[in-house]
Coordinates of C-alpha atoms in Angstrom, one line a residue:
X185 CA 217.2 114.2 268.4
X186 CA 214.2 115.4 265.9
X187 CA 212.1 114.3 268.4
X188 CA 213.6 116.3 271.4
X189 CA 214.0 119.3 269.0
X190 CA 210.7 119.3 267.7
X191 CA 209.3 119.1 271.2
X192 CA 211.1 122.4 272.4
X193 CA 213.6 120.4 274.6
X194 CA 216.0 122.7 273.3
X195 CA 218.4 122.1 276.3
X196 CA 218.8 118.6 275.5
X197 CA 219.8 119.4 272.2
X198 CA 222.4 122.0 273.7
X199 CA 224.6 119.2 275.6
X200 CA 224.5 116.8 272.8
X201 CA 225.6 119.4 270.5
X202 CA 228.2 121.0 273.0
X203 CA 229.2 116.7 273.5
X204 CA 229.6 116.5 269.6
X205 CA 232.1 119.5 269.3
X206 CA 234.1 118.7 271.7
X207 CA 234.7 115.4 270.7
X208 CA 235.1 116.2 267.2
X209 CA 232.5 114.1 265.8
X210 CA 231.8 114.0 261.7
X211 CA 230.6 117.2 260.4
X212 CA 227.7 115.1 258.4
X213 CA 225.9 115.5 261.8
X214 CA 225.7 118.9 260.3
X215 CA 223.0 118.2 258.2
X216 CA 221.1 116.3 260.7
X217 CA 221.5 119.0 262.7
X218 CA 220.2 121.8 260.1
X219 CA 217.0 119.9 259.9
X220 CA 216.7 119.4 263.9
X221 CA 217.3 123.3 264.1
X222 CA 214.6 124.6 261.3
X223 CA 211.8 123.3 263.5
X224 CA 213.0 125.4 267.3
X225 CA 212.2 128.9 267.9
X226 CA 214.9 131.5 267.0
X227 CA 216.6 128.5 264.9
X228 CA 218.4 131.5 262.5
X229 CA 220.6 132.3 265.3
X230 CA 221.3 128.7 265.9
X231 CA 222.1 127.9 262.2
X232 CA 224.7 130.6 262.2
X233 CA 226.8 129.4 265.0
X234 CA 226.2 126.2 263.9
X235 CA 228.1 126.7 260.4
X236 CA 230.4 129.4 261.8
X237 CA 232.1 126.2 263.7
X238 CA 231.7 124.0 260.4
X239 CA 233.6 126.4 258.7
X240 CA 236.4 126.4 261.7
X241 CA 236.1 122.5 261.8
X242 CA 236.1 122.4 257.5
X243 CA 239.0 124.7 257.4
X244 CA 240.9 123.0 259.8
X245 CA 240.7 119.5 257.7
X246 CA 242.2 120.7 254.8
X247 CA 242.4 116.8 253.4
X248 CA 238.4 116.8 253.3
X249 CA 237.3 120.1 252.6
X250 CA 235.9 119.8 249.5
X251 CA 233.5 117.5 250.9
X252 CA 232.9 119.2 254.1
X253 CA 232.2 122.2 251.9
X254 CA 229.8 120.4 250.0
X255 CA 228.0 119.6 252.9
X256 CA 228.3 123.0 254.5
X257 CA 226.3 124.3 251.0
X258 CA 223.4 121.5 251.4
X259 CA 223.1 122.7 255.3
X260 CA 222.4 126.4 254.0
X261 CA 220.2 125.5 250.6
X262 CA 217.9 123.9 253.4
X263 CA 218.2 126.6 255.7
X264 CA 217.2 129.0 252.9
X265 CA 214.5 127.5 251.8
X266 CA 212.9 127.4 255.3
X267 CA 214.1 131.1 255.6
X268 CA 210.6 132.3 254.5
X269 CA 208.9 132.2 257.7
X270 CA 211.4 134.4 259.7
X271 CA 210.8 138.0 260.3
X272 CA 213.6 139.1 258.2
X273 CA 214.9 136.8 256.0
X274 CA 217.3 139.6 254.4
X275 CA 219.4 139.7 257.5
X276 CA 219.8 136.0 258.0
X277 CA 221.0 135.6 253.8
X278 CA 223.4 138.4 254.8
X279 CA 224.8 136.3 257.7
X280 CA 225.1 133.3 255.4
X281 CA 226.8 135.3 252.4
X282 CA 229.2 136.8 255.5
X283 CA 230.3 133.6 256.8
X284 CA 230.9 132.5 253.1
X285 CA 233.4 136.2 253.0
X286 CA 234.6 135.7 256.7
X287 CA 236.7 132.6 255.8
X288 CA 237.9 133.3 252.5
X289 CA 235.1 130.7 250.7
X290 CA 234.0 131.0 247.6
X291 CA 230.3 131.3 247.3
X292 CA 229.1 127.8 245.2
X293 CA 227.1 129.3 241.6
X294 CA 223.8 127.1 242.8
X295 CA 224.0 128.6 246.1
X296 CA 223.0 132.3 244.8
X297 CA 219.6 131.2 243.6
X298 CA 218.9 130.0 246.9
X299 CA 220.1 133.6 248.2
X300 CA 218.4 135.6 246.3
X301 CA 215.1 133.3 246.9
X302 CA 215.6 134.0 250.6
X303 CA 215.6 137.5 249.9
X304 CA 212.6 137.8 247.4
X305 CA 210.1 136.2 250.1
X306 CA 208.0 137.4 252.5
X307 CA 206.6 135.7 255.3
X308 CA 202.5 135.5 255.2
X309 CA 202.6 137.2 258.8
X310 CA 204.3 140.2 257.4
X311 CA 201.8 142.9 256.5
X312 CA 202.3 146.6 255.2
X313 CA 200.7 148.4 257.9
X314 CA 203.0 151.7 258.6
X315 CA 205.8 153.6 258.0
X316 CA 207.3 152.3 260.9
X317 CA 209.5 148.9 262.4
X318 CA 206.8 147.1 264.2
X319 CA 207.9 144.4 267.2
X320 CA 211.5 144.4 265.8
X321 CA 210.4 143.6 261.8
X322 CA 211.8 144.7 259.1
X323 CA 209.3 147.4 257.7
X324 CA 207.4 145.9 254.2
X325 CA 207.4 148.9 252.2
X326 CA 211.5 149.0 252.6
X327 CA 211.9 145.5 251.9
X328 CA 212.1 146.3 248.2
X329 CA 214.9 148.3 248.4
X330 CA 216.8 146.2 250.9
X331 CA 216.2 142.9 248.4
X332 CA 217.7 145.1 245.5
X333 CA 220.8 145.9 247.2
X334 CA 221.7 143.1 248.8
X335 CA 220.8 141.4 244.7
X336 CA 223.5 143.9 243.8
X337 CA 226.0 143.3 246.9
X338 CA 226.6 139.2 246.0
X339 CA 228.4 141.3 243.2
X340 CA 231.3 141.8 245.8
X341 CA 231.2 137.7 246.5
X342 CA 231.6 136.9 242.9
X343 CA 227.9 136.5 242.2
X344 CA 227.2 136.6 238.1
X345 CA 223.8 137.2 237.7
X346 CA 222.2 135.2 234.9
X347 CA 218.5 135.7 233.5
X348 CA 216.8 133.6 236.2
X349 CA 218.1 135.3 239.0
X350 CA 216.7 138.5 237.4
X351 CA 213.3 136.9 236.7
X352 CA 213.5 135.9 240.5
X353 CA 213.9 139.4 241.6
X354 CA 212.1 141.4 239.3
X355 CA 209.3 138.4 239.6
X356 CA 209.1 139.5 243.7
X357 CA 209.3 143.3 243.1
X358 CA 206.4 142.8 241.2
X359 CA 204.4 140.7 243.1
X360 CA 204.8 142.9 245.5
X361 CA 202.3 145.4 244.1
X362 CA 204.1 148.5 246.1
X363 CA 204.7 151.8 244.3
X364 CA 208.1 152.6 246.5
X365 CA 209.3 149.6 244.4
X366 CA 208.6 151.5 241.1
X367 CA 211.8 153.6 241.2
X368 CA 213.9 150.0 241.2
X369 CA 212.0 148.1 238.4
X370 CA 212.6 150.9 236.4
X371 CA 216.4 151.5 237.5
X372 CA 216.6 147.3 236.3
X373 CA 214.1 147.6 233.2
X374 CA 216.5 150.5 231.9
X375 CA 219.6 149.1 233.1
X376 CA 219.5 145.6 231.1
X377 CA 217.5 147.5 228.3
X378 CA 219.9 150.0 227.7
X379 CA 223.0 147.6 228.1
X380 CA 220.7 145.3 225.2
X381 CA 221.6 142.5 227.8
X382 CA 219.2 140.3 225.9
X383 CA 220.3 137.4 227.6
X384 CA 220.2 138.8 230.9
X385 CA 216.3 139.9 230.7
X386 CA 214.1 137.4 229.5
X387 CA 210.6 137.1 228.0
X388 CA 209.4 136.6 231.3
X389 CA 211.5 139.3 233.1
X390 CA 209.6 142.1 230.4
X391 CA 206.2 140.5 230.6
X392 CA 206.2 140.9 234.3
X393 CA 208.0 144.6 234.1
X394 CA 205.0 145.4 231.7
X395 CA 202.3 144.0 233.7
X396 CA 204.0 146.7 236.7
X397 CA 203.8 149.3 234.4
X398 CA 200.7 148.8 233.0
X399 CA 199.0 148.7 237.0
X400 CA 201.1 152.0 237.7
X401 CA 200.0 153.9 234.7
X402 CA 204.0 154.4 233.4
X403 CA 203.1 155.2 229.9
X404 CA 207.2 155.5 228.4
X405 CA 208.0 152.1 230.1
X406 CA 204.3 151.2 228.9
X407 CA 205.8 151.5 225.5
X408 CA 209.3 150.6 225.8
X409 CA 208.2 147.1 227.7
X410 CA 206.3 146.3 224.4
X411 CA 209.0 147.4 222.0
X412 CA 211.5 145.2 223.7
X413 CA 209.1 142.3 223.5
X414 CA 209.0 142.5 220.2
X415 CA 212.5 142.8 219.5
X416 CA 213.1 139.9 222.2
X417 CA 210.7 137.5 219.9
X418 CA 211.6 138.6 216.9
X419 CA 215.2 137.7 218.1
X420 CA 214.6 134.2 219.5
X421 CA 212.0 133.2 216.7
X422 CA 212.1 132.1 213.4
X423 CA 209.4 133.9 211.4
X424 CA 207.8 130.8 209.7
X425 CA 205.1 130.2 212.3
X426 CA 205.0 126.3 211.1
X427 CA 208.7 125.4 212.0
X428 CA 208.7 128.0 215.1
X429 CA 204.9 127.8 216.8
X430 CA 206.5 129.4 219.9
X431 CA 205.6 132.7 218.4
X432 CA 201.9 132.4 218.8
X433 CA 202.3 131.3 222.7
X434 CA 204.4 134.9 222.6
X435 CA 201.7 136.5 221.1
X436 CA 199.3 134.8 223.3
X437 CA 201.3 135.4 226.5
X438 CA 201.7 138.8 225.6
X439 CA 197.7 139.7 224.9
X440 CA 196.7 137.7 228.3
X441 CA 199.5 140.0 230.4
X442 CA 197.9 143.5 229.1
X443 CA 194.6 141.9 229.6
X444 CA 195.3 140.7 233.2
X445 CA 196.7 144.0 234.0
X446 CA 194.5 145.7 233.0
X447 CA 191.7 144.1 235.1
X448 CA 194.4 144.8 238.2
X449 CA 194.5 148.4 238.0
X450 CA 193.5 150.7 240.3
X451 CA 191.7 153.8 238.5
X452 CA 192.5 156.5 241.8
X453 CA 195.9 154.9 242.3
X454 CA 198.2 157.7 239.8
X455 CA 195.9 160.3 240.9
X456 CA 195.5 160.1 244.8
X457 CA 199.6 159.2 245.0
X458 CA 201.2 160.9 242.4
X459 CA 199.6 163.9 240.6
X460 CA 202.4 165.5 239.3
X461 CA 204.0 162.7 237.4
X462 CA 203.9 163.4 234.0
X463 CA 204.7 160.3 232.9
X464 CA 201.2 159.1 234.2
X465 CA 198.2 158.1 232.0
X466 CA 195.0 159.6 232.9
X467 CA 192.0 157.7 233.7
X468 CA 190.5 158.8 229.8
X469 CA 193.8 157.5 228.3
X470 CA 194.7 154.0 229.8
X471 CA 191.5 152.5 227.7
X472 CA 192.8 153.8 225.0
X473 CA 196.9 152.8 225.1
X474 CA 195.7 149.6 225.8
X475 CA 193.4 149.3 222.4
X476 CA 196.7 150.7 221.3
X477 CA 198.6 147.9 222.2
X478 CA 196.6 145.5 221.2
X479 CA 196.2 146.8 217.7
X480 CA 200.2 147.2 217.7
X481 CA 200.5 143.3 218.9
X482 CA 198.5 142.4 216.2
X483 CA 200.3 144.0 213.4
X484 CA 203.6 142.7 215.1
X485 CA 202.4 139.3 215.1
X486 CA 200.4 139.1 212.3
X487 CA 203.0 138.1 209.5
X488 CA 204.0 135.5 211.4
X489 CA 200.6 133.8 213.0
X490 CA 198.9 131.3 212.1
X491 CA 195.3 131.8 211.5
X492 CA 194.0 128.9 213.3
X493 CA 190.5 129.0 215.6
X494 CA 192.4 129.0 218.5
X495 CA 194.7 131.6 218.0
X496 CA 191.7 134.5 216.5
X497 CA 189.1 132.9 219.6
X498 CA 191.8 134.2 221.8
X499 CA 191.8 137.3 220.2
X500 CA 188.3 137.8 220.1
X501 CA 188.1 136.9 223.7
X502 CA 190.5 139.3 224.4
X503 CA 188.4 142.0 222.9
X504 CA 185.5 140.4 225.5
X505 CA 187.4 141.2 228.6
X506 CA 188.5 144.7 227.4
X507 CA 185.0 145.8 227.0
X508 CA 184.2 144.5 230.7
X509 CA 186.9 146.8 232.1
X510 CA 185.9 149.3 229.9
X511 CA 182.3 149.2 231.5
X512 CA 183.4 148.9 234.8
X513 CA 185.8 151.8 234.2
X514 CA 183.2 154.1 233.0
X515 CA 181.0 153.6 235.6
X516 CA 183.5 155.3 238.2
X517 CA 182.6 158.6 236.1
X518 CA 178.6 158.3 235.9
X519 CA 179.0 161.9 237.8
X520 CA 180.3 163.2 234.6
X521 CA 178.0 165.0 232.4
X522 CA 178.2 162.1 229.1
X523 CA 180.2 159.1 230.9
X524 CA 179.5 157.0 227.7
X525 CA 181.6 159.1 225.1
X526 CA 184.9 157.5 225.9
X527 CA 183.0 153.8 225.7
X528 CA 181.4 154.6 222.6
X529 CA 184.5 155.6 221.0
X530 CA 186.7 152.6 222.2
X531 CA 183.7 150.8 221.1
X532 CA 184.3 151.6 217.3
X533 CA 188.0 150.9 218.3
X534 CA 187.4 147.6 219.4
X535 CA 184.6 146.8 216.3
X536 CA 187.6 148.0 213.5
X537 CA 189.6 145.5 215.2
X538 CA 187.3 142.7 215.0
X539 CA 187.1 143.7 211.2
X540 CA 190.5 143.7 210.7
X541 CA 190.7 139.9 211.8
X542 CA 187.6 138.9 210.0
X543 CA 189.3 140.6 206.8
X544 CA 192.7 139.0 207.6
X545 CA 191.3 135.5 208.3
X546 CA 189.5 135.7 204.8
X547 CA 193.1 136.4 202.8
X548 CA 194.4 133.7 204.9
X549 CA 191.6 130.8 203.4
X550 CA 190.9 130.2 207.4
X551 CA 187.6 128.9 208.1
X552 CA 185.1 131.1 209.8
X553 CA 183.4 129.1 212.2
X554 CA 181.0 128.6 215.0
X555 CA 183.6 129.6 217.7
X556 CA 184.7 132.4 215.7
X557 CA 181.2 133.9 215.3
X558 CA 180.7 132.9 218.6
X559 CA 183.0 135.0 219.9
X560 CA 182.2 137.8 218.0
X561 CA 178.5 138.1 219.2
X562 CA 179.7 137.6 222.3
X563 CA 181.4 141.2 221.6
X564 CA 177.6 142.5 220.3
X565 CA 176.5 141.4 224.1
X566 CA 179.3 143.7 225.3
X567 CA 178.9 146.3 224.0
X568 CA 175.2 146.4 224.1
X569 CA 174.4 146.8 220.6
X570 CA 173.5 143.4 218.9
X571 CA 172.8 145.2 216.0
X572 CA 176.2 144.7 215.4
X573 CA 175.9 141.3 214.6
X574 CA 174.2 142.0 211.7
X575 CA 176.7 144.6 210.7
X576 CA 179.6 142.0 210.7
X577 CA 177.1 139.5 208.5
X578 CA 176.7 142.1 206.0
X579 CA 180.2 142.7 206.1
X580 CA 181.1 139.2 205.4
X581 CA 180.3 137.9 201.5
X582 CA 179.6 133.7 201.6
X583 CA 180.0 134.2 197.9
X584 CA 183.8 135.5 198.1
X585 CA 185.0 133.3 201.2
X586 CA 184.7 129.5 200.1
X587 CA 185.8 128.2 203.3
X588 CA 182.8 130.2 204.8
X589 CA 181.3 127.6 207.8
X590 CA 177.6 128.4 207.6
X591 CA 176.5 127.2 210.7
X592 CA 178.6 129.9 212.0
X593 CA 177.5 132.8 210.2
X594 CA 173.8 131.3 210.8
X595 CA 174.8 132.1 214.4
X596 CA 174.3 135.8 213.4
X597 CA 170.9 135.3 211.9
X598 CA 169.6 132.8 215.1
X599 CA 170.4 135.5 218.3
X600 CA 169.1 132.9 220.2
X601 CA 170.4 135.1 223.0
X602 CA 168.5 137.8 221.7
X603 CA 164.9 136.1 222.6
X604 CA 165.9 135.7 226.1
X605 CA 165.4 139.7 226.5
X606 CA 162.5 140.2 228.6
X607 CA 160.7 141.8 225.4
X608 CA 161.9 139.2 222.4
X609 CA 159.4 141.0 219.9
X610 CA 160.8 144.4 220.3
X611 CA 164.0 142.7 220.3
X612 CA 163.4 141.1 217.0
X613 CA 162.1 144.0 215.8
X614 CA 164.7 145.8 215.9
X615 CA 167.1 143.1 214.6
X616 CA 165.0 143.0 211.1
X617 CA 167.0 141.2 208.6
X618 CA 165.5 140.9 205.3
X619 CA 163.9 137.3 204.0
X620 CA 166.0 137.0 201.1
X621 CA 169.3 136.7 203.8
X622 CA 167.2 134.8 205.5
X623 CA 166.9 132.4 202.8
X624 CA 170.1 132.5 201.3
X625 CA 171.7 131.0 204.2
X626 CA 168.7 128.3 205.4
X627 CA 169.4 127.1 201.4
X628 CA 173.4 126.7 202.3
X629 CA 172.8 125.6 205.4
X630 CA 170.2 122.4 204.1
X631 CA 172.4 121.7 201.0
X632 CA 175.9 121.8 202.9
X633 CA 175.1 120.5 206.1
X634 CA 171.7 118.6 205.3
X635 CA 171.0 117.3 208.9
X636 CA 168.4 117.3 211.6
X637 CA 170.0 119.9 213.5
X638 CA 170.2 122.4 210.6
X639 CA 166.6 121.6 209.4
X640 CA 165.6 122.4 213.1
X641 CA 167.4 125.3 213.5
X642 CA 166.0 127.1 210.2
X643 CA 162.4 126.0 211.3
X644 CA 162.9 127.7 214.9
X645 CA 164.4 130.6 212.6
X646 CA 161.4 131.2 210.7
X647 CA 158.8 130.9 213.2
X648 CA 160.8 132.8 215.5
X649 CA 160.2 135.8 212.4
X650 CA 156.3 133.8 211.7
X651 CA 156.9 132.5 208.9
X652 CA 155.2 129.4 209.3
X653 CA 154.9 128.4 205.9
X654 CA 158.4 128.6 205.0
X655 CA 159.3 126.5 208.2
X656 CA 156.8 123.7 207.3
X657 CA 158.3 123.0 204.0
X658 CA 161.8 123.0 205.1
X659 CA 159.7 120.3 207.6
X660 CA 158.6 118.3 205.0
X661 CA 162.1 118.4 202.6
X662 CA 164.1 116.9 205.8
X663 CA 161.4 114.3 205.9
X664 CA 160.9 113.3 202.0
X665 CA 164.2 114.7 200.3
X666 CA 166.5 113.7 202.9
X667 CA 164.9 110.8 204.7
X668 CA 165.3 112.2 208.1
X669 CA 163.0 111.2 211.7
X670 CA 161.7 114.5 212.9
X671 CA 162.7 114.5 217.2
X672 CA 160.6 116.9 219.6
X673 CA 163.2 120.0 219.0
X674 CA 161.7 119.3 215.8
X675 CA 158.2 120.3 216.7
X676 CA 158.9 122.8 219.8
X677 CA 159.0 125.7 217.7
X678 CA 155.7 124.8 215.7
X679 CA 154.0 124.1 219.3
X680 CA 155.2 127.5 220.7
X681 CA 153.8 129.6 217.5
X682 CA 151.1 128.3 217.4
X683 CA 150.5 129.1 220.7
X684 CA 152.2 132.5 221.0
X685 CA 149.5 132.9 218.0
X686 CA 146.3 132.3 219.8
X687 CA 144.7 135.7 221.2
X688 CA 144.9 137.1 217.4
X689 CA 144.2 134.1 215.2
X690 CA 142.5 131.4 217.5
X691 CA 141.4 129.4 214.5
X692 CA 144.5 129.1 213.0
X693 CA 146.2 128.5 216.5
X694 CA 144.1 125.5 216.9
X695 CA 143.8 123.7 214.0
X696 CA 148.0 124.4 214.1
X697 CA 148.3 122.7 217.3
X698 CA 145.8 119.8 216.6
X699 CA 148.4 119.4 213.2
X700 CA 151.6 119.1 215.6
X701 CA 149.6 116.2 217.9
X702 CA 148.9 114.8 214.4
X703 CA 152.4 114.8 213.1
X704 CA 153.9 113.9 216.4
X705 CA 151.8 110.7 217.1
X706 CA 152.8 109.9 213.5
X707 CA 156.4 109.7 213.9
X708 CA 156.2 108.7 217.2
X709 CA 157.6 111.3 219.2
X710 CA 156.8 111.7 223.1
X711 CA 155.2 114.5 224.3
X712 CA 156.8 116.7 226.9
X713 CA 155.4 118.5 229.6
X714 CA 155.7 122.0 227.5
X715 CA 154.2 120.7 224.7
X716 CA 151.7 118.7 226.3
X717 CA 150.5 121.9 228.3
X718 CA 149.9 123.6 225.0
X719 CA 148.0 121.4 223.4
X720 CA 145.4 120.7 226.5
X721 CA 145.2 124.6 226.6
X722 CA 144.5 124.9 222.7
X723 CA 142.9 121.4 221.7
X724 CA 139.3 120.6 222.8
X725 CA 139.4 117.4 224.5
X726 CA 136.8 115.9 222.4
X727 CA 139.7 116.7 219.0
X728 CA 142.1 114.4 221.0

């Protein structure tokens, strides 16, 4: 029978399924049936009839009608799930729900979900392309509408909605990205708001109303999305962040649905559409809510967050991606007479912030670390200004934060990013950080972390700055006070000064790189092809 079915012998199917009414065969063929029927064309049509005379044959068994119902509910979950692909899959859950009403049936609880799945599905073909019914479909833009009231007509069959019906509705309207839907997520956002149905709209159901409301500019339901999340978590979680560590994926959920939004939304969409709604932000003021909400998420969270590396690196990151929209944003206004004024002021915004954590994560004895540094030059690069850098090293005192990591505020003072820029010297120069910091740190850095790395990471720092002398003794205190093999990473730095050195001071560039080959044939270290190409280029043959 699948066989003949799938192969569009349709009429064979006819006469054995005509033979099996008449004699009153099982009505588990049903189900056999319901999958043979899915895979024809106009099958929807077929499926109704087809359970329209289950019902007949179901109600006319009263002995066995709890089981022939039971099947009756597995024919239509399958047919449901298929329902997808049709044209208008509202129509054919209406026929369903309609047979259900037609013979006095009950509608089964786990049969709803399926229903309103039906509904809140569109089939790929489907486009949004007019105002219009086009070759007998169901227009897109009204589909909305027509999911929402057939959501609120199961009412009439005893449907109870619970929170993941809603999340299954308001998840489609949604997803569906089409302004004529913003009238219902807003009738549904107040409608369970206002009732305080807090059971009925979950943590997922606001997240995803936000994330609608954020790409359509609404600034009150902006506002009164995050007010509810906060009341919804502060609700459901216990405030010790150890026995409850649900509230930092809340927090973390929350920041990466404003961030995502944000990157979604359309900068003409409020003006070209709707001009007169006041309740719209302006291109000048959606930056700026969302620093807002970010700063207000924070202070939400804060007393109950722990300050881990994961949790302020997702922060920080955060800030990251907010400066890439801001700078994509402003340059749609380059036509404006200053387009940077906004950016520079979110900018200061957006540096506050990242003050606020560094203060916060010092009360809190959390370590500041490589990824948190990291991060935060990271935010320099964004912004444009790695000055900046340096103004969050100053602002940090080693002295005062014990749990200080110094390889990550050495991050600040290495740039290595920095050198990269096609002019590293007027880069430098204009990073100029005095020796004594300089200093301070290399001297944590070799007593705390005494290693090969850090010893060759203060020597690159110091010849990066030419200050070869200090480099070479921190060269020779990794080799006599700490007993440790010099590697080419080692010697690099020393080759590439000496080098970069040459059309001032070729005497001094020589005898330097002839004291490299020295040192490297002593410990035994292989010569690379930079390295190699230096020396040839400096060292007289005869000297080798």
């Amino acid at each position: 029978m699948m066989v003949a079915a799938s192969n569009n012998y349709w009429e064979t199917w006819e006469k054995l399924y005509n033979l099996c009414i008449e004699t009153k065969c099982s009505i588990r063929l049903w189900s056999a049936f319901t999958h043979m029927i899915i895979k024809s064309p106009e099958w929807n049509l077929k499926f109704v009839s087809i359970i329209e005379d289950s019902f007949v044959k179901a109600c006319e068994h009263k002995s066995n009608i709890d089981s022939s119902l039971r099947v009756i509910k597995n024919c239509c979950t399958v047919a449901l799930l298929k329902s997808s692909t049709l044209e208008d899959p509202i129509s054919f859950a209406k026929n369903v729900a309609n047979l259900y009403k037609k013979f006095k049936v009950h509608i089964p609880v786990s049969l709803f979900y399926f229903l309103i799945g039906s509904v809140c599905n569109d089939a790929p073909n489907v486009q949004e392309t007019s105002a219009k019914v086009i070759n007998g479909r169901s227009n897109y833009r009204g589909r909305g509408k027509r999911a929402y009231e057939f959501f609120e007509s199961m009412r009439n069959f005893g449907f109870e909605p619970k929170y993941y019906h809603f999340e299954k509705l308001i998840d489609y309207l949604t997803r569906r990205r089409n302004r004529d839907d913003l009238v219902i997520v807003s009738d549904i956002f107040f409608k369970l708001s206002s009732d305080r149905s807090y059971d009925l709209l979950s943590e997922k159901s606001i997240l995803m109303c936000l994330s609608y409301f954020l790409i359509f500019r609404q600034e009150k339901l902006i506002k009164k999305s995050i007010k509810l999340y906060f009341e919804s978590i502060t609700r459901t979680n216990d405030k010790s962040v150890y026995e409850n560590p649900q509230i930092i994926a809340s927090y973390n959920r929350l920041i990466n649905s404003i961030l995502i939004s944000l990157s979604q939304v359309n900068p003409h969409i409020a003006i070209t559409e709707n001009h007169s709604d006041e309740n719209i932000m302006t291109d000048d003021y959606l930056p700026s809510l969302i620093m807002n909400l970010v700063f207000c998420t924070y202070e939400n969270f804060k007393s109950q967050m722990h300050y881990s590396e994961y949790n302020i690196s997702v922060l920080l990151s955060g800030i990251s991606k907010i400066l890439s929209h801001l700078k994509v944003s402003d340059s749609l206004h380059e036509n404006k007479p200053d387009p940077s004024i906004n950016l520079v002021n979110y900018q200061h915004r957006l540096v506050e912030f990242a003050m606020i954590l560094l203060d916060d994560l010092s009360k809190h004895d959390s370590e500041i670390n490589v990824v948190t540094v990291t991060s935060l030059i990271r935010i320099c690069e964004k912004l444009g200004d790695p000055n900046l850098s340096i103004y969050f090293f100053y602002s940090m005192d080693l002295d005062q934060n014990e749990l200080a990591h110094e390889p990550g505020f050495f991050e600040f003072l290495n740039l290595s990013h920095i050198t990269k820029t096609p002019d590293p010297e007027i880069a430098l120069d204009s990073l100029y950080i005095e020796p004594r910091i300089i200093d301070s740190i290399s001297e944590k850095l070799a007593s705390v972390h005494p290693n090969l790395y850090t010893f060759n990471v203060i020597i690159q720092l110091y010849l990066s700055r030419d200050m070869p002398v200090k480099a070479s003794s921190y060269l020779h205190s990794a080799v006599n006070d700490h007993n440790l093999i010099p590697n080419i990473k080692t010697f690099a730095p020393f080759a590439n000064y000496f080098d970069r050195i040459y059309p001032s001071d070729p005497e001094t560039s020589i005898m330097g790189m002839r004291w490299v080959f020295d040192c490297m044939k002593f410990f035994d270290v292989p010569f690379d092809s930079q390295i190699s190409k230096h020396i040839k280029k400096r060292i007289p043959q005869s000297l080798i």
